[in-house]
Amino acid sequence: MNDQPRTINVLLVEDDPGDVLMTREAFEENLHNRLDVVTDGEAALGYLRQAPPYADAPRPDLILLDLNLPRRDGREVLQEIKADPDLRHIPVIVLTTSKAEEDVLRSYQLHANAYVTKPVDFEGFIEAVKQIDHFFVSVVQLPPERHQREHDR
């Protein structure tokens, strides 16, 4: 293990401004991370495919995905990510308020890497995001940065 963790690029796909704010706050304590936010499913796919206005967007190492999104719902976004050979290696954490069994099951059927139900209170939410961050930065081996797409550009 090297002493300096590499910068982890995290894409948060979330339309609730309060949840965006809390996620940013949780990430601010971990300076080795970059958090980008898009607020709907269409923007998420544009960001991931580096379509304008996201041409210079970094390839995320981790995606935090809400299920209930405007324009294109999180389930559709997850399905498209996991069907795309250029994107499917990126871990996707479904981070949502839904505790519905069918949402949990459907997310895993669509190859989500984890399903986390958002705690309702501020401290619980911050702690959940910190634990996700810690797990993916310190515990899990992410695909190498250069595993990204060779055939681009």
mmCIF file with all atom_site columns, C-alpha atoms in Angstrom:
data_model
loop_
_atom_site.group_PDB
_atom_site.id
_atom_site.type_symbol
_atom_site.label_atom_id
_atom_site.label_alt_id
_atom_site.label_comp_id
_atom_site.label_asym_id
_atom_site.label_entity_id
_atom_site.label_seq_id
_atom_site.pdbx_PDB_ins_code
_atom_site.Cartn_x
_atom_site.Cartn_y
_atom_site.Cartn_z
_atom_site.occupancy
_atom_site.B_iso_or_equiv
_atom_site.pdbx_formal_charge
_atom_site.auth_seq_id
_atom_site.auth_comp_id
_atom_site.auth_asym_id
_atom_site.auth_atom_id
_atom_site.pdbx_PDB_model_num
ATOM 1   C CA . MET A 1 1   ? 0.000   0.000  0.000   1.00 0.00 ? 1   MET A CA 1
ATOM 2   C CA . ASN A 1 2   ? 1.278   3.451  -0.830  1.00 0.00 ? 2   ASN A CA 1
ATOM 3   C CA . ASP A 1 3   ? 1.079   6.227  1.745   1.00 0.00 ? 3   ASP A CA 1
ATOM 4   C CA . GLN A 1 4   ? -0.635  8.757  -0.527  1.00 0.00 ? 4   GLN A CA 1
ATOM 5   C CA . PRO A 1 5   ? -4.094  7.684  -1.609  1.00 0.00 ? 5   PRO A CA 1
ATOM 6   C CA . ARG A 1 6   ? -4.765  8.631  -5.203  1.00 0.00 ? 6   ARG A CA 1
ATOM 7   C CA . THR A 1 7   ? -7.436  11.175 -5.927  1.00 0.00 ? 7   THR A CA 1
ATOM 8   C CA . ILE A 1 8   ? -10.749 9.418  -6.295  1.00 0.00 ? 8   ILE A CA 1
ATOM 9   C CA . ASN A 1 9   ? -13.193 11.035 -8.712  1.00 0.00 ? 9   ASN A CA 1
ATOM 10  C CA . VAL A 1 10  ? -16.719 10.549 -7.453  1.00 0.00 ? 10  VAL A CA 1
ATOM 11  C CA . LEU A 1 11  ? -19.814 11.399 -9.464  1.00 0.00 ? 11  LEU A CA 1
ATOM 12  C CA . LEU A 1 12  ? -22.922 12.086 -7.398  1.00 0.00 ? 12  LEU A CA 1
ATOM 13  C CA . VAL A 1 13  ? -26.169 11.830 -9.348  1.00 0.00 ? 13  VAL A CA 1
ATOM 14  C CA . GLU A 1 14  ? -28.708 13.468 -7.024  1.00 0.00 ? 14  GLU A CA 1
ATOM 15  C CA . ASP A 1 15  ? -31.524 15.959 -7.540  1.00 0.00 ? 15  ASP A CA 1
ATOM 16  C CA . ASP A 1 16  ? -32.189 16.826 -3.880  1.00 0.00 ? 16  ASP A CA 1
ATOM 17  C CA . PRO A 1 17  ? -30.177 19.985 -3.004  1.00 0.00 ? 17  PRO A CA 1
ATOM 18  C CA . GLY A 1 18  ? -30.133 19.053 0.696   1.00 0.00 ? 18  GLY A CA 1
ATOM 19  C CA . ASP A 1 19  ? -28.638 15.629 -0.009  1.00 0.00 ? 19  ASP A CA 1
ATOM 20  C CA . VAL A 1 20  ? -26.085 17.190 -2.380  1.00 0.00 ? 20  VAL A CA 1
ATOM 21  C CA . LEU A 1 21  ? -25.069 19.627 0.356   1.00 0.00 ? 21  LEU A CA 1
ATOM 22  C CA . MET A 1 22  ? -24.738 16.875 2.968   1.00 0.00 ? 22  MET A CA 1
ATOM 23  C CA . THR A 1 23  ? -22.702 14.699 0.594   1.00 0.00 ? 23  THR A CA 1
ATOM 24  C CA . ARG A 1 24  ? -20.372 17.620 -0.191  1.00 0.00 ? 24  ARG A CA 1
ATOM 25  C CA . GLU A 1 25  ? -19.944 18.218 3.535   1.00 0.00 ? 25  GLU A CA 1
ATOM 26  C CA . ALA A 1 26  ? -19.070 14.575 4.170   1.00 0.00 ? 26  ALA A CA 1
ATOM 27  C CA . PHE A 1 27  ? -16.527 14.635 1.338   1.00 0.00 ? 27  PHE A CA 1
ATOM 28  C CA . GLU A 1 28  ? -14.901 17.907 2.425   1.00 0.00 ? 28  GLU A CA 1
ATOM 29  C CA . GLU A 1 29  ? -13.103 16.084 5.225   1.00 0.00 ? 29  GLU A CA 1
ATOM 30  C CA . ASN A 1 30  ? -11.449 13.785 2.691   1.00 0.00 ? 30  ASN A CA 1
ATOM 31  C CA . LEU A 1 31  ? -9.253  16.015 0.566   1.00 0.00 ? 31  LEU A CA 1
ATOM 32  C CA . HIS A 1 32  ? -8.083  13.161 -1.652  1.00 0.00 ? 32  HIS A CA 1
ATOM 33  C CA . ASN A 1 33  ? -11.476 13.076 -3.335  1.00 0.00 ? 33  ASN A CA 1
ATOM 34  C CA . ARG A 1 34  ? -13.095 15.104 -6.071  1.00 0.00 ? 34  ARG A CA 1
ATOM 35  C CA . LEU A 1 35  ? -16.896 15.210 -6.016  1.00 0.00 ? 35  LEU A CA 1
ATOM 36  C CA . ASP A 1 36  ? -18.796 16.248 -9.132  1.00 0.00 ? 36  ASP A CA 1
ATOM 37  C CA . VAL A 1 37  ? -22.571 16.523 -9.086  1.00 0.00 ? 37  VAL A CA 1
ATOM 38  C CA . VAL A 1 38  ? -25.223 16.197 -11.784 1.00 0.00 ? 38  VAL A CA 1
ATOM 39  C CA . THR A 1 39  ? -28.902 16.474 -10.968 1.00 0.00 ? 39  THR A CA 1
ATOM 40  C CA . ASP A 1 40  ? -30.675 14.240 -13.472 1.00 0.00 ? 40  ASP A CA 1
ATOM 41  C CA . GLY A 1 41  ? -30.238 10.984 -15.373 1.00 0.00 ? 41  GLY A CA 1
ATOM 42  C CA . GLU A 1 42  ? -29.657 12.599 -18.775 1.00 0.00 ? 42  GLU A CA 1
ATOM 43  C CA . ALA A 1 43  ? -26.866 14.765 -17.365 1.00 0.00 ? 43  ALA A CA 1
ATOM 44  C CA . ALA A 1 44  ? -25.309 11.703 -15.700 1.00 0.00 ? 44  ALA A CA 1
ATOM 45  C CA . LEU A 1 45  ? -25.054 9.852  -19.006 1.00 0.00 ? 45  LEU A CA 1
ATOM 46  C CA . GLY A 1 46  ? -23.769 12.987 -20.772 1.00 0.00 ? 46  GLY A CA 1
ATOM 47  C CA . TYR A 1 47  ? -21.112 13.398 -18.083 1.00 0.00 ? 47  TYR A CA 1
ATOM 48  C CA . LEU A 1 48  ? -20.042 9.753  -18.301 1.00 0.00 ? 48  LEU A CA 1
ATOM 49  C CA . ARG A 1 49  ? -19.834 9.882  -22.094 1.00 0.00 ? 49  ARG A CA 1
ATOM 50  C CA . GLN A 1 50  ? -18.051 13.259 -21.967 1.00 0.00 ? 50  GLN A CA 1
ATOM 51  C CA . ALA A 1 51  ? -20.674 14.863 -24.183 1.00 0.00 ? 51  ALA A CA 1
ATOM 52  C CA . PRO A 1 52  ? -20.873 18.682 -24.154 1.00 0.00 ? 52  PRO A CA 1
ATOM 53  C CA . PRO A 1 53  ? -20.856 20.466 -21.728 1.00 0.00 ? 53  PRO A CA 1
ATOM 54  C CA . TYR A 1 54  ? -18.920 17.659 -19.986 1.00 0.00 ? 54  TYR A CA 1
ATOM 55  C CA . ALA A 1 55  ? -16.162 17.175 -22.587 1.00 0.00 ? 55  ALA A CA 1
ATOM 56  C CA . ASP A 1 56  ? -13.437 17.695 -19.955 1.00 0.00 ? 56  ASP A CA 1
ATOM 57  C CA . ALA A 1 57  ? -15.111 15.690 -17.199 1.00 0.00 ? 57  ALA A CA 1
ATOM 58  C CA . PRO A 1 58  ? -12.847 13.134 -15.537 1.00 0.00 ? 58  PRO A CA 1
ATOM 59  C CA . ARG A 1 59  ? -13.855 9.490  -15.670 1.00 0.00 ? 59  ARG A CA 1
ATOM 60  C CA . PRO A 1 60  ? -15.320 8.766  -12.226 1.00 0.00 ? 60  PRO A CA 1
ATOM 61  C CA . ASP A 1 61  ? -13.838 6.018  -10.063 1.00 0.00 ? 61  ASP A CA 1
ATOM 62  C CA . LEU A 1 62  ? -17.126 5.689  -8.210  1.00 0.00 ? 62  LEU A CA 1
ATOM 63  C CA . ILE A 1 63  ? -20.723 6.712  -8.906  1.00 0.00 ? 63  ILE A CA 1
ATOM 64  C CA . LEU A 1 64  ? -23.264 7.497  -6.169  1.00 0.00 ? 64  LEU A CA 1
ATOM 65  C CA . LEU A 1 65  ? -26.641 7.178  -7.845  1.00 0.00 ? 65  LEU A CA 1
ATOM 66  C CA . ASP A 1 66  ? -30.073 8.181  -6.589  1.00 0.00 ? 66  ASP A CA 1
ATOM 67  C CA . LEU A 1 67  ? -32.926 6.129  -8.068  1.00 0.00 ? 67  LEU A CA 1
ATOM 68  C CA . ASN A 1 68  ? -35.624 8.786  -8.278  1.00 0.00 ? 68  ASN A CA 1
ATOM 69  C CA . LEU A 1 69  ? -34.280 11.310 -10.757 1.00 0.00 ? 69  LEU A CA 1
ATOM 70  C CA . PRO A 1 70  ? -35.842 13.708 -13.256 1.00 0.00 ? 70  PRO A CA 1
ATOM 71  C CA . ARG A 1 71  ? -35.469 13.242 -17.049 1.00 0.00 ? 71  ARG A CA 1
ATOM 72  C CA . ARG A 1 72  ? -34.157 9.693  -16.753 1.00 0.00 ? 72  ARG A CA 1
ATOM 73  C CA . ASP A 1 73  ? -34.548 7.589  -13.666 1.00 0.00 ? 73  ASP A CA 1
ATOM 74  C CA . GLY A 1 74  ? -31.653 6.018  -11.769 1.00 0.00 ? 74  GLY A CA 1
ATOM 75  C CA . ARG A 1 75  ? -32.626 2.486  -12.778 1.00 0.00 ? 75  ARG A CA 1
ATOM 76  C CA . GLU A 1 76  ? -32.316 3.410  -16.467 1.00 0.00 ? 76  GLU A CA 1
ATOM 77  C CA . VAL A 1 77  ? -28.999 5.163  -15.826 1.00 0.00 ? 77  VAL A CA 1
ATOM 78  C CA . LEU A 1 78  ? -27.682 2.100  -13.974 1.00 0.00 ? 78  LEU A CA 1
ATOM 79  C CA . GLN A 1 79  ? -28.830 -0.183 -16.787 1.00 0.00 ? 79  GLN A CA 1
ATOM 80  C CA . GLU A 1 80  ? -27.075 1.966  -19.408 1.00 0.00 ? 80  GLU A CA 1
ATOM 81  C CA . ILE A 1 81  ? -23.856 2.205  -17.389 1.00 0.00 ? 81  ILE A CA 1
ATOM 82  C CA . LYS A 1 82  ? -23.652 -1.551 -16.892 1.00 0.00 ? 82  LYS A CA 1
ATOM 83  C CA . ALA A 1 83  ? -24.511 -2.236 -20.567 1.00 0.00 ? 83  ALA A CA 1
ATOM 84  C CA . ASP A 1 84  ? -21.708 0.043  -21.829 1.00 0.00 ? 84  ASP A CA 1
ATOM 85  C CA . PRO A 1 85  ? -18.299 -1.700 -22.140 1.00 0.00 ? 85  PRO A CA 1
ATOM 86  C CA . ASP A 1 86  ? -16.536 1.642  -21.501 1.00 0.00 ? 86  ASP A CA 1
ATOM 87  C CA . LEU A 1 87  ? -18.452 2.325  -18.282 1.00 0.00 ? 87  LEU A CA 1
ATOM 88  C CA . ARG A 1 88  ? -19.439 -1.003 -16.746 1.00 0.00 ? 88  ARG A CA 1
ATOM 89  C CA . HIS A 1 89  ? -16.238 -1.345 -14.689 1.00 0.00 ? 89  HIS A CA 1
ATOM 90  C CA . ILE A 1 90  ? -17.093 1.782  -12.649 1.00 0.00 ? 90  ILE A CA 1
ATOM 91  C CA . PRO A 1 91  ? -18.562 0.814  -9.272  1.00 0.00 ? 91  PRO A CA 1
ATOM 92  C CA . VAL A 1 92  ? -22.083 2.193  -8.776  1.00 0.00 ? 92  VAL A CA 1
ATOM 93  C CA . ILE A 1 93  ? -23.513 2.667  -5.303  1.00 0.00 ? 93  ILE A CA 1
ATOM 94  C CA . VAL A 1 94  ? -27.259 3.202  -5.266  1.00 0.00 ? 94  VAL A CA 1
ATOM 95  C CA . LEU A 1 95  ? -27.815 5.813  -2.537  1.00 0.00 ? 95  LEU A CA 1
ATOM 96  C CA . THR A 1 96  ? -31.541 6.334  -2.142  1.00 0.00 ? 96  THR A CA 1
ATOM 97  C CA . THR A 1 97  ? -34.401 6.823  0.290   1.00 0.00 ? 97  THR A CA 1
ATOM 98  C CA . SER A 1 98  ? -36.240 3.770  -1.048  1.00 0.00 ? 98  SER A CA 1
ATOM 99  C CA . LYS A 1 99  ? -36.323 0.710  1.181   1.00 0.00 ? 99  LYS A CA 1
ATOM 100 C CA . ALA A 1 100 ? -38.678 -1.077 -1.211  1.00 0.00 ? 100 ALA A CA 1
ATOM 101 C CA . GLU A 1 101 ? -37.606 -4.676 -1.768  1.00 0.00 ? 101 GLU A CA 1
ATOM 102 C CA . GLU A 1 102 ? -38.254 -4.423 -5.495  1.00 0.00 ? 102 GLU A CA 1
ATOM 103 C CA . ASP A 1 103 ? -35.873 -1.427 -5.764  1.00 0.00 ? 103 ASP A CA 1
ATOM 104 C CA . VAL A 1 104 ? -33.150 -3.291 -3.890  1.00 0.00 ? 104 VAL A CA 1
ATOM 105 C CA . LEU A 1 105 ? -33.609 -6.425 -5.973  1.00 0.00 ? 105 LEU A CA 1
ATOM 106 C CA . ARG A 1 106 ? -33.855 -4.539 -9.285  1.00 0.00 ? 106 ARG A CA 1
ATOM 107 C CA . SER A 1 107 ? -30.704 -2.524 -8.508  1.00 0.00 ? 107 SER A CA 1
ATOM 108 C CA . TYR A 1 108 ? -28.700 -5.682 -7.886  1.00 0.00 ? 108 TYR A CA 1
ATOM 109 C CA . GLN A 1 109 ? -30.174 -7.331 -10.980 1.00 0.00 ? 109 GLN A CA 1
ATOM 110 C CA . LEU A 1 110 ? -28.867 -4.312 -12.911 1.00 0.00 ? 110 LEU A CA 1
ATOM 111 C CA . HIS A 1 111 ? -25.426 -4.957 -11.376 1.00 0.00 ? 111 HIS A CA 1
ATOM 112 C CA . ALA A 1 112 ? -25.276 -2.191 -8.772  1.00 0.00 ? 112 ALA A CA 1
ATOM 113 C CA . ASN A 1 113 ? -22.196 -2.727 -6.609  1.00 0.00 ? 113 ASN A CA 1
ATOM 114 C CA . ALA A 1 114 ? -24.055 -1.780 -3.425  1.00 0.00 ? 114 ALA A CA 1
ATOM 115 C CA . TYR A 1 115 ? -27.427 -0.469 -2.276  1.00 0.00 ? 115 TYR A CA 1
ATOM 116 C CA . VAL A 1 116 ? -27.429 2.032  0.584   1.00 0.00 ? 116 VAL A CA 1
ATOM 117 C CA . THR A 1 117 ? -30.607 3.488  2.051   1.00 0.00 ? 117 THR A CA 1
ATOM 118 C CA . LYS A 1 118 ? -30.133 7.133  2.991   1.00 0.00 ? 118 LYS A CA 1
ATOM 119 C CA . PRO A 1 119 ? -30.439 7.757  6.714   1.00 0.00 ? 119 PRO A CA 1
ATOM 120 C CA . VAL A 1 120 ? -32.981 10.476 7.403   1.00 0.00 ? 120 VAL A CA 1
ATOM 121 C CA . ASP A 1 121 ? -30.978 12.480 9.928   1.00 0.00 ? 121 ASP A CA 1
ATOM 122 C CA . PHE A 1 122 ? -27.988 14.641 9.072   1.00 0.00 ? 122 PHE A CA 1
ATOM 123 C CA . GLU A 1 123 ? -25.417 12.831 11.244  1.00 0.00 ? 123 GLU A CA 1
ATOM 124 C CA . GLY A 1 124 ? -26.501 9.436  9.948   1.00 0.00 ? 124 GLY A CA 1
ATOM 125 C CA . PHE A 1 125 ? -26.320 10.601 6.344   1.00 0.00 ? 125 PHE A CA 1
ATOM 126 C CA . ILE A 1 126 ? -22.838 12.106 6.806   1.00 0.00 ? 126 ILE A CA 1
ATOM 127 C CA . GLU A 1 127 ? -21.642 8.911  8.504   1.00 0.00 ? 127 GLU A CA 1
ATOM 128 C CA . ALA A 1 128 ? -23.030 6.707  5.708   1.00 0.00 ? 128 ALA A CA 1
ATOM 129 C CA . VAL A 1 129 ? -21.272 8.780  3.020   1.00 0.00 ? 129 VAL A CA 1
ATOM 130 C CA . LYS A 1 130 ? -18.010 8.761  5.003   1.00 0.00 ? 130 LYS A CA 1
ATOM 131 C CA . GLN A 1 131 ? -18.184 4.985  5.325   1.00 0.00 ? 131 GLN A CA 1
ATOM 132 C CA . ILE A 1 132 ? -18.819 4.553  1.594   1.00 0.00 ? 132 ILE A CA 1
ATOM 133 C CA . ASP A 1 133 ? -15.889 6.868  0.928   1.00 0.00 ? 133 ASP A CA 1
ATOM 134 C CA . HIS A 1 134 ? -13.603 5.056  3.369   1.00 0.00 ? 134 HIS A CA 1
ATOM 135 C CA . PHE A 1 135 ? -14.535 1.664  1.967   1.00 0.00 ? 135 PHE A CA 1
ATOM 136 C CA . PHE A 1 136 ? -13.855 2.623  -1.640  1.00 0.00 ? 136 PHE A CA 1
ATOM 137 C CA . VAL A 1 137 ? -10.733 4.706  -0.936  1.00 0.00 ? 137 VAL A CA 1
ATOM 138 C CA . SER A 1 138 ? -9.032  2.585  1.715   1.00 0.00 ? 138 SER A CA 1
ATOM 139 C CA . VAL A 1 139 ? -10.443 -0.931 1.523   1.00 0.00 ? 139 VAL A CA 1
ATOM 140 C CA . VAL A 1 140 ? -11.465 -1.770 -2.031  1.00 0.00 ? 140 VAL A CA 1
ATOM 141 C CA . GLN A 1 141 ? -9.093  -2.037 -4.981  1.00 0.00 ? 141 GLN A CA 1
ATOM 142 C CA . LEU A 1 142 ? -10.638 0.087  -7.748  1.00 0.00 ? 142 LEU A CA 1
ATOM 143 C CA . PRO A 1 143 ? -9.872  -0.547 -11.426 1.00 0.00 ? 143 PRO A CA 1
ATOM 144 C CA . PRO A 1 144 ? -6.572  1.143  -12.386 1.00 0.00 ? 144 PRO A CA 1
ATOM 145 C CA . GLU A 1 145 ? -6.876  4.718  -13.652 1.00 0.00 ? 145 GLU A CA 1
ATOM 146 C CA . ARG A 1 146 ? -5.446  3.693  -17.007 1.00 0.00 ? 146 ARG A CA 1
ATOM 147 C CA . HIS A 1 147 ? -8.062  0.979  -17.416 1.00 0.00 ? 147 HIS A CA 1
ATOM 148 C CA . GLN A 1 148 ? -10.178 3.797  -18.828 1.00 0.00 ? 148 GLN A CA 1
ATOM 149 C CA . ARG A 1 149 ? -10.889 3.657  -22.539 1.00 0.00 ? 149 ARG A CA 1
ATOM 150 C CA . GLU A 1 150 ? -7.941  3.242  -24.858 1.00 0.00 ? 150 GLU A CA 1
ATOM 151 C CA . HIS A 1 151 ? -9.915  3.822  -28.027 1.00 0.00 ? 151 HIS A CA 1
ATOM 152 C CA . ASP A 1 152 ? -11.007 7.372  -27.142 1.00 0.00 ? 152 ASP A CA 1
ATOM 153 C CA . ARG A 1 153 ? -9.841  10.380 -29.087 1.00 0.00 ? 153 ARG A CA 1
#
